[in-house]
Every structure is written in C-alpha cells, then in structure tokens.
Amino acid sequence: MIGKLAAGATALVLAAGLSGCIIIDSDGGERTVVTPAITADEAANAAFAEADRVVGLSQLYRDAVADPKRPAEEVARDPLRHPAEILAFTQLEPGDKVADIRPGAGYFTRLFSDVVGPTGRVYAFVPERTMARENAGADALVAAYSNVTRVNGLLDSMTFAEPLDMIFMSQEYHDFHIPGFNTDVARMNAAVFAALKPGGRYILIDHEAAPGTGISAVQTLHRIEGDYLKREVEAAGFVFEGASQAVANPADDHSLNVFDDKMRGKTDQFVYRFRKPG
C-alpha cells in the first residue's frame, strides 16, 4: 500500500512540474497565464500523509479485532468472517456515525465501536418485529460500550438521531424479503438512503444464491442473488462502488440451505459497498 501511494506521490510531483503555465492567444498576440500549482514537496507530503493515514487505519482495524473484550466465541469465528478485511472494505474511520442493522450478539457492533471511538456513535438497530427477543442483546452492547445506542423501529421507515456515515447489514437483507417480516424492501432502501449523509456508505453482506434465482430462495435456502440485490439498491439512488471477496467460497454451489451442517459458516457470500451520491 505504501509503495502504491509513493508512486502516486511521484505522479503528483510530475504533474506539479508540468502545470506551471498555459498560453492563451488574444488579439493576435500571446500572453502567459500562470496557473496555481502545488509544489513537488507539497505533492509528496500529501501522498505520504495519506500513506500514514492508511497505515494508521489498518492498525486500528487490527487493534479492534485483537480487543480482549471480544467474546471468545466471536473470536473463534474470525477465520471465517475475516473481520479486518471487512473493516477495511467498509472504510470506517474514527468519528463515524454508523448503524448496525439487527446486530444480534454484536459481532460487528463491537468492532465498529472500537474503530469509531469516543467521537463516533454506533446505533444498534433492532426491528420492532424482533425486539422482544433481540433488545436484551442490544442492551448488553450498550452497557459494555459507551458509544453504542439501541434503536427500535420499522425497517422500511428507519430513522436515526443524526445523519449517518454508514449503514451495515450482515446476512440480514434476504430475510427482509420473507413475508413474515412484513417489510417493503424498496421503502427500506429508500429509508437507508435518507438516513445517510451525502457520500454515505451502505454495506451489505449476504449469502449468494444461484444465478437467475432472484429472491426465490430467501425463505427456503436463506439466500439471495447478488445481482438482484444490486439492482434493488441501485433503484433507491445508490451507486454501486465495489465488492469484496473476503468471504467468498467458490466451492459452494448455492444449492444448500445456509443452516445445513455441510454449509453452515462456509457459504459463498458477497460483500457490496454502495454510496449515496453527493
């Protein structure tokens, strides 16, 4: 990473050296207009400052994963969930305001809390439909982490106390297509869009379904086709920015229920990052 940034610094230095002036023809004559340009030192300093920032974030993500407060049963899942890679893909930074939708036992909530720090905030959003059994888990997170707040509400009209930098769902999106959740997914995505700041990120992790199956396996196999999900989210106004292969598994043929003993914890999963324009 530092090598790539150093190469970027070199490019900036060359650009600075080549952008001193332009010639404009006026009334048959010539006049020179000097354009503002950063110096070679300024370009290099900016590139190395960015390198330092990236290195610092990488260390912050590793520190969050190594936090001794994390329960042993969650640490044991790290080889399958690749938390440091996921944190890097989310582009989470100190001071960010984020929501973890249906945090469950708090695997990602704990990591987010450590990264955003005392100036950030993590909203543990528990849908009204499941709050009777899930509020206690969210309240335990609130008790353990001072920057975590529990929020209850309807998925398709979720709101928060402040504009957010990121909204995150891990292995949840497909469930919201199940009729029992009584959720209008298009309205839910619109609510996520409204809750984010301009430039805010919408991160989705889910179990991949077979190509062309759309949402037909959300209840039978608890899978959703990634391309179908992508189209739904883009329809809300989001721009698809990229995907991570951190939890992909090409050996999964997408035919088994994710809770099947042969597949549990080893499914082929996609990780998508969408951004609200602005």
PDB file of C-alpha atoms in Angstrom:
ATOM      1  CA  MET A   1       0.000   0.000   0.000  1.00  0.00           C
ATOM      2  CA  ILE A   2       2.777   2.466   0.885  1.00  0.00           C
ATOM      3  CA  GLY A   3       4.543   1.635  -2.378  1.00  0.00           C
ATOM      4  CA  LYS A   4       1.410   2.426  -4.356  1.00  0.00           C
ATOM      5  CA  LEU A   5       0.990   5.720  -2.547  1.00  0.00           C
ATOM      6  CA  ALA A   6       4.631   6.617  -3.153  1.00  0.00           C
ATOM      7  CA  ALA A   7       4.042   6.011  -6.848  1.00  0.00           C
ATOM      8  CA  GLY A   8       1.054   8.316  -6.603  1.00  0.00           C
ATOM      9  CA  ALA A   9       3.255  10.931  -4.991  1.00  0.00           C
ATOM     10  CA  THR A  10       5.680  10.701  -7.897  1.00  0.00           C
ATOM     11  CA  ALA A  11       2.823  11.250 -10.333  1.00  0.00           C
ATOM     12  CA  LEU A  12       1.717  14.303  -8.371  1.00  0.00           C
ATOM     13  CA  VAL A  13       5.249  15.660  -8.364  1.00  0.00           C
ATOM     14  CA  LEU A  14       5.490  15.302 -12.144  1.00  0.00           C
ATOM     15  CA  ALA A  15       2.083  16.906 -12.577  1.00  0.00           C
ATOM     16  CA  ALA A  16       3.178  19.831 -10.421  1.00  0.00           C
ATOM     17  CA  GLY A  17       6.302  20.314 -12.509  1.00  0.00           C
ATOM     18  CA  LEU A  18       4.355  20.270 -15.790  1.00  0.00           C
ATOM     19  CA  SER A  19       1.478  22.540 -14.818  1.00  0.00           C
ATOM     20  CA  GLY A  20       3.227  25.875 -14.420  1.00  0.00           C
ATOM     21  CA  CYS A  21       1.512  27.881 -17.167  1.00  0.00           C
ATOM     22  CA  ILE A  22      -0.684  27.930 -20.230  1.00  0.00           C
ATOM     23  CA  ILE A  23      -0.527  30.153 -23.323  1.00  0.00           C
ATOM     24  CA  ILE A  24      -3.661  31.955 -24.480  1.00  0.00           C
ATOM     25  CA  ASP A  25      -3.901  33.715 -27.868  1.00  0.00           C
ATOM     26  CA  SER A  26      -5.542  37.133 -27.566  1.00  0.00           C
ATOM     27  CA  ASP A  27      -5.983  39.791 -30.301  1.00  0.00           C
ATOM     28  CA  GLY A  28      -3.227  38.310 -32.415  1.00  0.00           C
ATOM     29  CA  GLY A  29      -0.768  38.358 -29.558  1.00  0.00           C
ATOM     30  CA  GLU A  30       0.219  35.977 -26.854  1.00  0.00           C
ATOM     31  CA  ARG A  31       0.039  36.308 -23.118  1.00  0.00           C
ATOM     32  CA  THR A  32       1.116  33.852 -20.467  1.00  0.00           C
ATOM     33  CA  VAL A  33      -1.293  32.929 -17.688  1.00  0.00           C
ATOM     34  CA  VAL A  34       0.312  31.247 -14.701  1.00  0.00           C
ATOM     35  CA  THR A  35      -1.959  28.629 -13.170  1.00  0.00           C
ATOM     36  CA  PRO A  36      -1.862  27.723  -9.460  1.00  0.00           C
ATOM     37  CA  ALA A  37       0.112  24.539  -8.936  1.00  0.00           C
ATOM     38  CA  ILE A  38       1.188  22.600  -5.893  1.00  0.00           C
ATOM     39  CA  THR A  39       4.903  22.237  -5.435  1.00  0.00           C
ATOM     40  CA  ALA A  40       6.705  18.916  -5.632  1.00  0.00           C
ATOM     41  CA  ASP A  41       7.206  18.983  -1.857  1.00  0.00           C
ATOM     42  CA  GLU A  42       3.511  19.635  -1.263  1.00  0.00           C
ATOM     43  CA  ALA A  43       2.534  16.767  -3.548  1.00  0.00           C
ATOM     44  CA  ALA A  44       4.935  14.376  -1.842  1.00  0.00           C
ATOM     45  CA  ASN A  45       3.828  15.473   1.634  1.00  0.00           C
ATOM     46  CA  ALA A  46       0.177  14.940   0.717  1.00  0.00           C
ATOM     47  CA  ALA A  47       0.868  11.461  -0.647  1.00  0.00           C
ATOM     48  CA  PHE A  48       2.869  10.385   2.391  1.00  0.00           C
ATOM     49  CA  ALA A  49       0.253  11.865   4.738  1.00  0.00           C
ATOM     50  CA  GLU A  50      -2.313   9.686   3.011  1.00  0.00           C
ATOM     51  CA  ALA A  51       0.014   6.690   3.365  1.00  0.00           C
ATOM     52  CA  ASP A  52       0.305   7.368   7.096  1.00  0.00           C
ATOM     53  CA  ARG A  53      -3.485   7.616   7.358  1.00  0.00           C
ATOM     54  CA  VAL A  54      -3.998   4.273   5.613  1.00  0.00           C
ATOM     55  CA  VAL A  55      -1.374   2.570   7.761  1.00  0.00           C
ATOM     56  CA  GLY A  56      -2.972   4.046  10.877  1.00  0.00           C
ATOM     57  CA  LEU A  57      -6.408   2.753   9.893  1.00  0.00           C
ATOM     58  CA  SER A  58      -5.024  -0.706   9.168  1.00  0.00           C
ATOM     59  CA  GLN A  59      -3.517  -0.795  12.648  1.00  0.00           C
ATOM     60  CA  LEU A  60      -6.789   0.455  14.136  1.00  0.00           C
ATOM     61  CA  TYR A  61      -8.679  -2.391  12.451  1.00  0.00           C
ATOM     62  CA  ARG A  62      -6.173  -4.946  13.752  1.00  0.00           C
ATOM     63  CA  ASP A  63      -6.451  -3.482  17.240  1.00  0.00           C
ATOM     64  CA  ALA A  64     -10.246  -3.747  17.124  1.00  0.00           C
ATOM     65  CA  VAL A  65     -10.016  -7.422  16.128  1.00  0.00           C
ATOM     66  CA  ALA A  66      -7.496  -8.020  18.947  1.00  0.00           C
ATOM     67  CA  ASP A  67      -9.632  -6.283  21.602  1.00  0.00           C
ATOM     68  CA  PRO A  68      -9.649  -8.589  24.666  1.00  0.00           C
ATOM     69  CA  LYS A  69     -13.249  -7.552  25.410  1.00  0.00           C
ATOM     70  CA  ARG A  70     -14.444  -9.568  22.416  1.00  0.00           C
ATOM     71  CA  PRO A  71     -16.123 -12.845  23.482  1.00  0.00           C
ATOM     72  CA  ALA A  72     -14.124 -15.985  22.791  1.00  0.00           C
ATOM     73  CA  GLU A  73     -16.924 -17.485  20.693  1.00  0.00           C
ATOM     74  CA  GLU A  74     -16.786 -14.491  18.361  1.00  0.00           C
ATOM     75  CA  VAL A  75     -13.005 -14.569  18.079  1.00  0.00           C
ATOM     76  CA  ALA A  76     -13.308 -18.233  17.104  1.00  0.00           C
ATOM     77  CA  ARG A  77     -15.374 -17.171  14.069  1.00  0.00           C
ATOM     78  CA  ASP A  78     -12.761 -14.744  12.768  1.00  0.00           C
ATOM     79  CA  PRO A  79     -11.081 -17.181  10.339  1.00  0.00           C
ATOM     80  CA  LEU A  80     -14.407 -17.494   8.513  1.00  0.00           C
ATOM     81  CA  ARG A  81     -15.541 -13.880   8.793  1.00  0.00           C
ATOM     82  CA  HIS A  82     -12.262 -12.050   8.040  1.00  0.00           C
ATOM     83  CA  PRO A  83     -13.126  -9.015  10.186  1.00  0.00           C
ATOM     84  CA  ALA A  84     -10.039  -6.885   9.437  1.00  0.00           C
ATOM     85  CA  GLU A  85     -10.666  -7.199   5.691  1.00  0.00           C
ATOM     86  CA  ILE A  86     -14.335  -6.353   6.127  1.00  0.00           C
ATOM     87  CA  LEU A  87     -13.487  -3.304   8.255  1.00  0.00           C
ATOM     88  CA  ALA A  88     -11.072  -2.079   5.592  1.00  0.00           C
ATOM     89  CA  PHE A  89     -13.717  -2.544   2.897  1.00  0.00           C
ATOM     90  CA  THR A  90     -16.268  -0.514   4.872  1.00  0.00           C
ATOM     91  CA  GLN A  91     -13.791   2.404   5.005  1.00  0.00           C
ATOM     92  CA  LEU A  92     -14.809   3.010   8.616  1.00  0.00           C
ATOM     93  CA  GLU A  93     -12.945   5.787  10.415  1.00  0.00           C
ATOM     94  CA  PRO A  94     -12.793   7.342  13.902  1.00  0.00           C
ATOM     95  CA  GLY A  95     -15.694   9.699  14.488  1.00  0.00           C
ATOM     96  CA  ASP A  96     -18.042   7.955  12.051  1.00  0.00           C
ATOM     97  CA  LYS A  97     -21.729   7.588  12.904  1.00  0.00           C
ATOM     98  CA  VAL A  98     -22.980   4.159  11.841  1.00  0.00           C
ATOM     99  CA  ALA A  99     -25.929   1.799  12.180  1.00  0.00           C
ATOM    100  CA  ASP A 100     -25.646  -1.980  12.518  1.00  0.00           C
ATOM    101  CA  ILE A 101     -28.996  -3.463  11.431  1.00  0.00           C
ATOM    102  CA  ARG A 102     -30.057  -6.432  13.580  1.00  0.00           C
ATOM    103  CA  PRO A 103     -26.733  -6.653  15.414  1.00  0.00           C
ATOM    104  CA  GLY A 104     -27.557  -9.983  17.052  1.00  0.00           C
ATOM    105  CA  ALA A 105     -24.849 -10.856  19.568  1.00  0.00           C
ATOM    106  CA  GLY A 106     -22.845  -7.849  18.394  1.00  0.00           C
ATOM    107  CA  TYR A 107     -20.023  -9.389  16.361  1.00  0.00           C
ATOM    108  CA  PHE A 108     -19.649  -6.325  14.158  1.00  0.00           C
ATOM    109  CA  THR A 109     -21.073  -3.800  16.625  1.00  0.00           C
ATOM    110  CA  ARG A 110     -18.123  -4.365  18.961  1.00  0.00           C
ATOM    111  CA  LEU A 111     -15.631  -3.920  16.141  1.00  0.00           C
ATOM    112  CA  PHE A 112     -17.362  -0.764  14.914  1.00  0.00           C
ATOM    113  CA  SER A 113     -17.414   0.676  18.434  1.00  0.00           C
ATOM    114  CA  ASP A 114     -13.658   0.297  18.783  1.00  0.00           C
ATOM    115  CA  VAL A 115     -12.954   1.863  15.382  1.00  0.00           C
ATOM    116  CA  VAL A 116     -15.260   4.900  15.566  1.00  0.00           C
ATOM    117  CA  GLY A 117     -14.063   5.657  19.109  1.00  0.00           C
ATOM    118  CA  PRO A 118     -15.378   8.176  21.628  1.00  0.00           C
ATOM    119  CA  THR A 119     -16.283  10.784  19.000  1.00  0.00           C
ATOM    120  CA  GLY A 120     -18.265   8.274  16.942  1.00  0.00           C
ATOM    121  CA  ARG A 121     -21.562   6.505  17.504  1.00  0.00           C
ATOM    122  CA  VAL A 122     -22.898   3.026  16.692  1.00  0.00           C
ATOM    123  CA  TYR A 123     -26.665   2.596  16.516  1.00  0.00           C
ATOM    124  CA  ALA A 124     -27.722  -0.988  17.168  1.00  0.00           C
ATOM    125  CA  PHE A 125     -30.976  -1.068  15.193  1.00  0.00           C
ATOM    126  CA  VAL A 126     -33.407  -3.772  16.291  1.00  0.00           C
ATOM    127  CA  PRO A 127     -36.603  -4.051  14.220  1.00  0.00           C
ATOM    128  CA  GLU A 128     -39.869  -3.829  16.121  1.00  0.00           C
ATOM    129  CA  ARG A 129     -40.847  -7.278  14.867  1.00  0.00           C
ATOM    130  CA  THR A 130     -37.918  -8.951  16.665  1.00  0.00           C
ATOM    131  CA  MET A 131     -37.242  -6.572  19.548  1.00  0.00           C
ATOM    132  CA  ALA A 132     -38.903  -8.793  22.176  1.00  0.00           C
ATOM    133  CA  ARG A 133     -36.089 -11.321  21.819  1.00  0.00           C
ATOM    134  CA  GLU A 134     -33.289  -9.077  20.493  1.00  0.00           C
ATOM    135  CA  ASN A 135     -33.426  -5.941  22.656  1.00  0.00           C
ATOM    136  CA  ALA A 136     -31.653  -7.688  25.528  1.00  0.00           C
ATOM    137  CA  GLY A 137     -28.639  -8.427  23.350  1.00  0.00           C
ATOM    138  CA  ALA A 138     -28.517  -4.851  22.112  1.00  0.00           C
ATOM    139  CA  ASP A 139     -28.824  -3.540  25.664  1.00  0.00           C
ATOM    140  CA  ALA A 140     -25.852  -5.683  26.699  1.00  0.00           C
ATOM    141  CA  LEU A 141     -23.829  -3.959  23.979  1.00  0.00           C
ATOM    142  CA  VAL A 142     -24.988  -0.556  25.216  1.00  0.00           C
ATOM    143  CA  ALA A 143     -23.876  -1.472  28.743  1.00  0.00           C
ATOM    144  CA  ALA A 144     -20.441  -2.598  27.552  1.00  0.00           C
ATOM    145  CA  TYR A 145     -19.707   0.199  25.047  1.00  0.00           C
ATOM    146  CA  SER A 146     -20.426   3.830  25.837  1.00  0.00           C
ATOM    147  CA  ASN A 147     -20.721   4.834  22.187  1.00  0.00           C
ATOM    148  CA  VAL A 148     -23.439   2.268  21.333  1.00  0.00           C
ATOM    149  CA  THR A 149     -27.126   3.218  21.339  1.00  0.00           C
ATOM    150  CA  ARG A 150     -30.071   0.872  20.803  1.00  0.00           C
ATOM    151  CA  VAL A 151     -32.740   1.987  18.327  1.00  0.00           C
ATOM    152  CA  ASN A 152     -36.064   0.282  17.619  1.00  0.00           C
ATOM    153  CA  GLY A 153     -38.245   0.958  14.617  1.00  0.00           C
ATOM    154  CA  LEU A 154     -39.732  -0.323  11.395  1.00  0.00           C
ATOM    155  CA  LEU A 155     -37.230  -1.410   8.792  1.00  0.00           C
ATOM    156  CA  ASP A 156     -38.992   0.403   5.979  1.00  0.00           C
ATOM    157  CA  SER A 157     -39.145   3.700   7.871  1.00  0.00           C
ATOM    158  CA  MET A 158     -35.974   3.599   9.978  1.00  0.00           C
ATOM    159  CA  THR A 159     -34.675   6.929  11.260  1.00  0.00           C
ATOM    160  CA  PHE A 160     -31.775   7.970  13.462  1.00  0.00           C
ATOM    161  CA  ALA A 161     -30.909  10.931  15.649  1.00  0.00           C
ATOM    162  CA  GLU A 162     -28.319  12.249  13.197  1.00  0.00           C
ATOM    163  CA  PRO A 163     -27.188  11.721   9.597  1.00  0.00           C
ATOM    164  CA  LEU A 164     -25.039   8.602   9.288  1.00  0.00           C
ATOM    165  CA  ASP A 165     -21.761   7.823   7.546  1.00  0.00           C
ATOM    166  CA  MET A 166     -22.562   4.131   7.108  1.00  0.00           C
ATOM    167  CA  ILE A 167     -25.417   1.628   7.403  1.00  0.00           C
ATOM    168  CA  PHE A 168     -24.402  -2.019   7.629  1.00  0.00           C
ATOM    169  CA  MET A 169     -26.299  -5.307   7.234  1.00  0.00           C
ATOM    170  CA  SER A 170     -24.644  -8.692   7.529  1.00  0.00           C
ATOM    171  CA  GLN A 171     -26.633 -11.763   6.411  1.00  0.00           C
ATOM    172  CA  GLU A 172     -29.906  -9.928   7.032  1.00  0.00           C
ATOM    173  CA  TYR A 173     -31.093  -8.371   3.777  1.00  0.00           C
ATOM    174  CA  HIS A 174     -32.528 -11.595   2.358  1.00  0.00           C
ATOM    175  CA  ASP A 175     -34.688 -12.068   5.467  1.00  0.00           C
ATOM    176  CA  PHE A 176     -36.469  -8.805   4.864  1.00  0.00           C
ATOM    177  CA  HIS A 177     -37.953 -10.265   1.678  1.00  0.00           C
ATOM    178  CA  ILE A 178     -39.598 -13.044   3.710  1.00  0.00           C
ATOM    179  CA  PRO A 179     -43.321 -12.210   4.059  1.00  0.00           C
ATOM    180  CA  GLY A 180     -43.233 -12.702   7.824  1.00  0.00           C
ATOM    181  CA  PHE A 181     -41.064  -9.614   8.206  1.00  0.00           C
ATOM    182  CA  ASN A 182     -43.811  -7.510   6.633  1.00  0.00           C
ATOM    183  CA  THR A 183     -41.220  -5.187   5.109  1.00  0.00           C
ATOM    184  CA  ASP A 184     -41.360  -3.223   1.888  1.00  0.00           C
ATOM    185  CA  VAL A 185     -37.727  -3.627   0.810  1.00  0.00           C
ATOM    186  CA  ALA A 186     -37.881  -0.779  -1.705  1.00  0.00           C
ATOM    187  CA  ARG A 187     -39.092   1.553   1.053  1.00  0.00           C
ATOM    188  CA  MET A 188     -36.407   0.176   3.387  1.00  0.00           C
ATOM    189  CA  ASN A 189     -33.681   1.040   0.889  1.00  0.00           C
ATOM    190  CA  ALA A 190     -35.208   4.489   0.464  1.00  0.00           C
ATOM    191  CA  ALA A 191     -35.145   4.934   4.258  1.00  0.00           C
ATOM    192  CA  VAL A 192     -31.462   3.912   4.326  1.00  0.00           C
ATOM    193  CA  PHE A 193     -30.750   6.420   1.556  1.00  0.00           C
ATOM    194  CA  ALA A 194     -32.483   9.186   3.516  1.00  0.00           C
ATOM    195  CA  ALA A 195     -30.656   8.311   6.753  1.00  0.00           C
ATOM    196  CA  LEU A 196     -27.184   8.606   5.212  1.00  0.00           C
ATOM    197  CA  LYS A 197     -25.155  11.739   4.690  1.00  0.00           C
ATOM    198  CA  PRO A 198     -24.296  12.624   1.095  1.00  0.00           C
ATOM    199  CA  GLY A 199     -21.382  10.316   0.320  1.00  0.00           C
ATOM    200  CA  GLY A 200     -22.517   7.849   2.992  1.00  0.00           C
ATOM    201  CA  ARG A 201     -21.937   4.111   2.555  1.00  0.00           C
ATOM    202  CA  TYR A 202     -24.400   1.210   2.516  1.00  0.00           C
ATOM    203  CA  ILE A 203     -22.585  -2.091   3.185  1.00  0.00           C
ATOM    204  CA  LEU A 204     -24.346  -5.395   2.558  1.00  0.00           C
ATOM    205  CA  ILE A 205     -23.110  -8.925   3.218  1.00  0.00           C
ATOM    206  CA  ASP A 206     -25.324 -11.861   2.299  1.00  0.00           C
ATOM    207  CA  HIS A 207     -25.419 -15.476   1.190  1.00  0.00           C
ATOM    208  CA  GLU A 208     -25.195 -15.819  -2.579  1.00  0.00           C
ATOM    209  CA  ALA A 209     -27.946 -17.669  -4.464  1.00  0.00           C
ATOM    210  CA  ALA A 210     -27.716 -19.326  -7.861  1.00  0.00           C
ATOM    211  CA  PRO A 211     -27.704 -17.031 -10.895  1.00  0.00           C
ATOM    212  CA  GLY A 212     -31.174 -16.060 -12.061  1.00  0.00           C
ATOM    213  CA  THR A 213     -32.957 -17.096  -8.846  1.00  0.00           C
ATOM    214  CA  GLY A 214     -33.545 -13.556  -7.589  1.00  0.00           C
ATOM    215  CA  ILE A 215     -35.398 -13.744  -4.279  1.00  0.00           C
ATOM    216  CA  SER A 216     -36.985 -17.162  -4.814  1.00  0.00           C
ATOM    217  CA  ALA A 217     -34.687 -18.830  -2.241  1.00  0.00           C
ATOM    218  CA  VAL A 218     -34.839 -16.249   0.551  1.00  0.00           C
ATOM    219  CA  GLN A 219     -37.055 -18.432   2.740  1.00  0.00           C
ATOM    220  CA  THR A 220     -36.154 -21.939   1.571  1.00  0.00           C
ATOM    221  CA  LEU A 221     -32.356 -21.566   1.488  1.00  0.00           C
ATOM    222  CA  HIS A 222     -31.890 -18.135   3.126  1.00  0.00           C
ATOM    223  CA  ARG A 223     -30.004 -16.909   0.066  1.00  0.00           C
ATOM    224  CA  ILE A 224     -30.427 -14.021  -2.348  1.00  0.00           C
ATOM    225  CA  GLU A 225     -28.923 -13.475  -5.778  1.00  0.00           C
ATOM    226  CA  GLY A 226     -26.318 -10.733  -5.531  1.00  0.00           C
ATOM    227  CA  ASP A 227     -27.167  -9.183  -8.886  1.00  0.00           C
ATOM    228  CA  TYR A 228     -30.835  -8.950  -7.894  1.00  0.00           C
ATOM    229  CA  LEU A 229     -29.945  -7.217  -4.627  1.00  0.00           C
ATOM    230  CA  LYS A 230     -27.659  -4.835  -6.508  1.00  0.00           C
ATOM    231  CA  ARG A 231     -30.478  -3.774  -8.838  1.00  0.00           C
ATOM    232  CA  GLU A 232     -32.823  -3.187  -5.904  1.00  0.00           C
ATOM    233  CA  VAL A 233     -30.348  -0.982  -4.057  1.00  0.00           C
ATOM    234  CA  GLU A 234     -29.382   0.982  -7.148  1.00  0.00           C
ATOM    235  CA  ALA A 235     -33.093   1.647  -7.765  1.00  0.00           C
ATOM    236  CA  ALA A 236     -33.107   3.613  -4.488  1.00  0.00           C
ATOM    237  CA  GLY A 237     -30.496   6.013  -5.899  1.00  0.00           C
ATOM    238  CA  PHE A 238     -27.310   4.368  -4.643  1.00  0.00           C
ATOM    239  CA  VAL A 239     -24.176   3.970  -6.746  1.00  0.00           C
ATOM    240  CA  PHE A 240     -22.524   0.556  -6.634  1.00  0.00           C
ATOM    241  CA  GLU A 241     -18.892   1.147  -5.690  1.00  0.00           C
ATOM    242  CA  GLY A 242     -17.312  -2.256  -5.360  1.00  0.00           C
ATOM    243  CA  ALA A 243     -17.301  -5.793  -3.973  1.00  0.00           C
ATOM    244  CA  SER A 244     -15.027  -7.749  -1.667  1.00  0.00           C
ATOM    245  CA  GLN A 245     -14.127 -11.422  -1.998  1.00  0.00           C
ATOM    246  CA  ALA A 246     -13.208 -11.673   1.693  1.00  0.00           C
ATOM    247  CA  VAL A 247     -15.959 -14.200   2.491  1.00  0.00           C
ATOM    248  CA  ALA A 248     -16.493 -15.730  -0.943  1.00  0.00           C
ATOM    249  CA  ASN A 249     -16.408 -19.514  -1.283  1.00  0.00           C
ATOM    250  CA  PRO A 250     -16.307 -20.835  -4.863  1.00  0.00           C
ATOM    251  CA  ALA A 251     -16.804 -24.395  -3.560  1.00  0.00           C
ATOM    252  CA  ASP A 252     -20.382 -23.526  -2.568  1.00  0.00           C
ATOM    253  CA  ASP A 253     -22.738 -24.467  -5.438  1.00  0.00           C
ATOM    254  CA  HIS A 254     -25.587 -22.399  -3.869  1.00  0.00           C
ATOM    255  CA  SER A 255     -27.903 -25.429  -3.624  1.00  0.00           C
ATOM    256  CA  LEU A 256     -27.935 -25.979   0.153  1.00  0.00           C
ATOM    257  CA  ASN A 257     -29.690 -24.148   2.945  1.00  0.00           C
ATOM    258  CA  VAL A 258     -27.198 -21.933   4.764  1.00  0.00           C
ATOM    259  CA  PHE A 259     -28.024 -23.750   8.014  1.00  0.00           C
ATOM    260  CA  ASP A 260     -27.211 -27.161   6.562  1.00  0.00           C
ATOM    261  CA  ASP A 261     -24.400 -28.782   8.585  1.00  0.00           C
ATOM    262  CA  LYS A 262     -22.301 -29.152   5.424  1.00  0.00           C
ATOM    263  CA  MET A 263     -22.517 -25.428   4.689  1.00  0.00           C
ATOM    264  CA  ARG A 264     -23.106 -23.525   7.914  1.00  0.00           C
ATOM    265  CA  GLY A 265     -20.449 -20.848   8.313  1.00  0.00           C
ATOM    266  CA  LYS A 266     -18.914 -21.699   4.936  1.00  0.00           C
ATOM    267  CA  THR A 267     -21.359 -20.245   2.416  1.00  0.00           C
ATOM    268  CA  ASP A 268     -20.369 -18.211  -0.598  1.00  0.00           C
ATOM    269  CA  GLN A 269     -21.075 -14.636   0.473  1.00  0.00           C
ATOM    270  CA  PHE A 270     -20.907 -11.346  -1.395  1.00  0.00           C
ATOM    271  CA  VAL A 271     -19.864  -8.074   0.234  1.00  0.00           C
ATOM    272  CA  TYR A 272     -21.077  -4.957  -1.572  1.00  0.00           C
ATOM    273  CA  ARG A 273     -20.405  -1.283  -0.951  1.00  0.00           C
ATOM    274  CA  PHE A 274     -22.886   1.272  -2.246  1.00  0.00           C
ATOM    275  CA  ARG A 275     -22.588   5.031  -1.871  1.00  0.00           C
ATOM    276  CA  LYS A 276     -25.135   7.816  -1.667  1.00  0.00           C
ATOM    277  CA  PRO A 277     -24.162  10.421  -4.258  1.00  0.00           C
ATOM    278  CA  GLY A 278     -23.031  13.791  -3.031  1.00  0.00           C
TER     279      GLY A 278
END
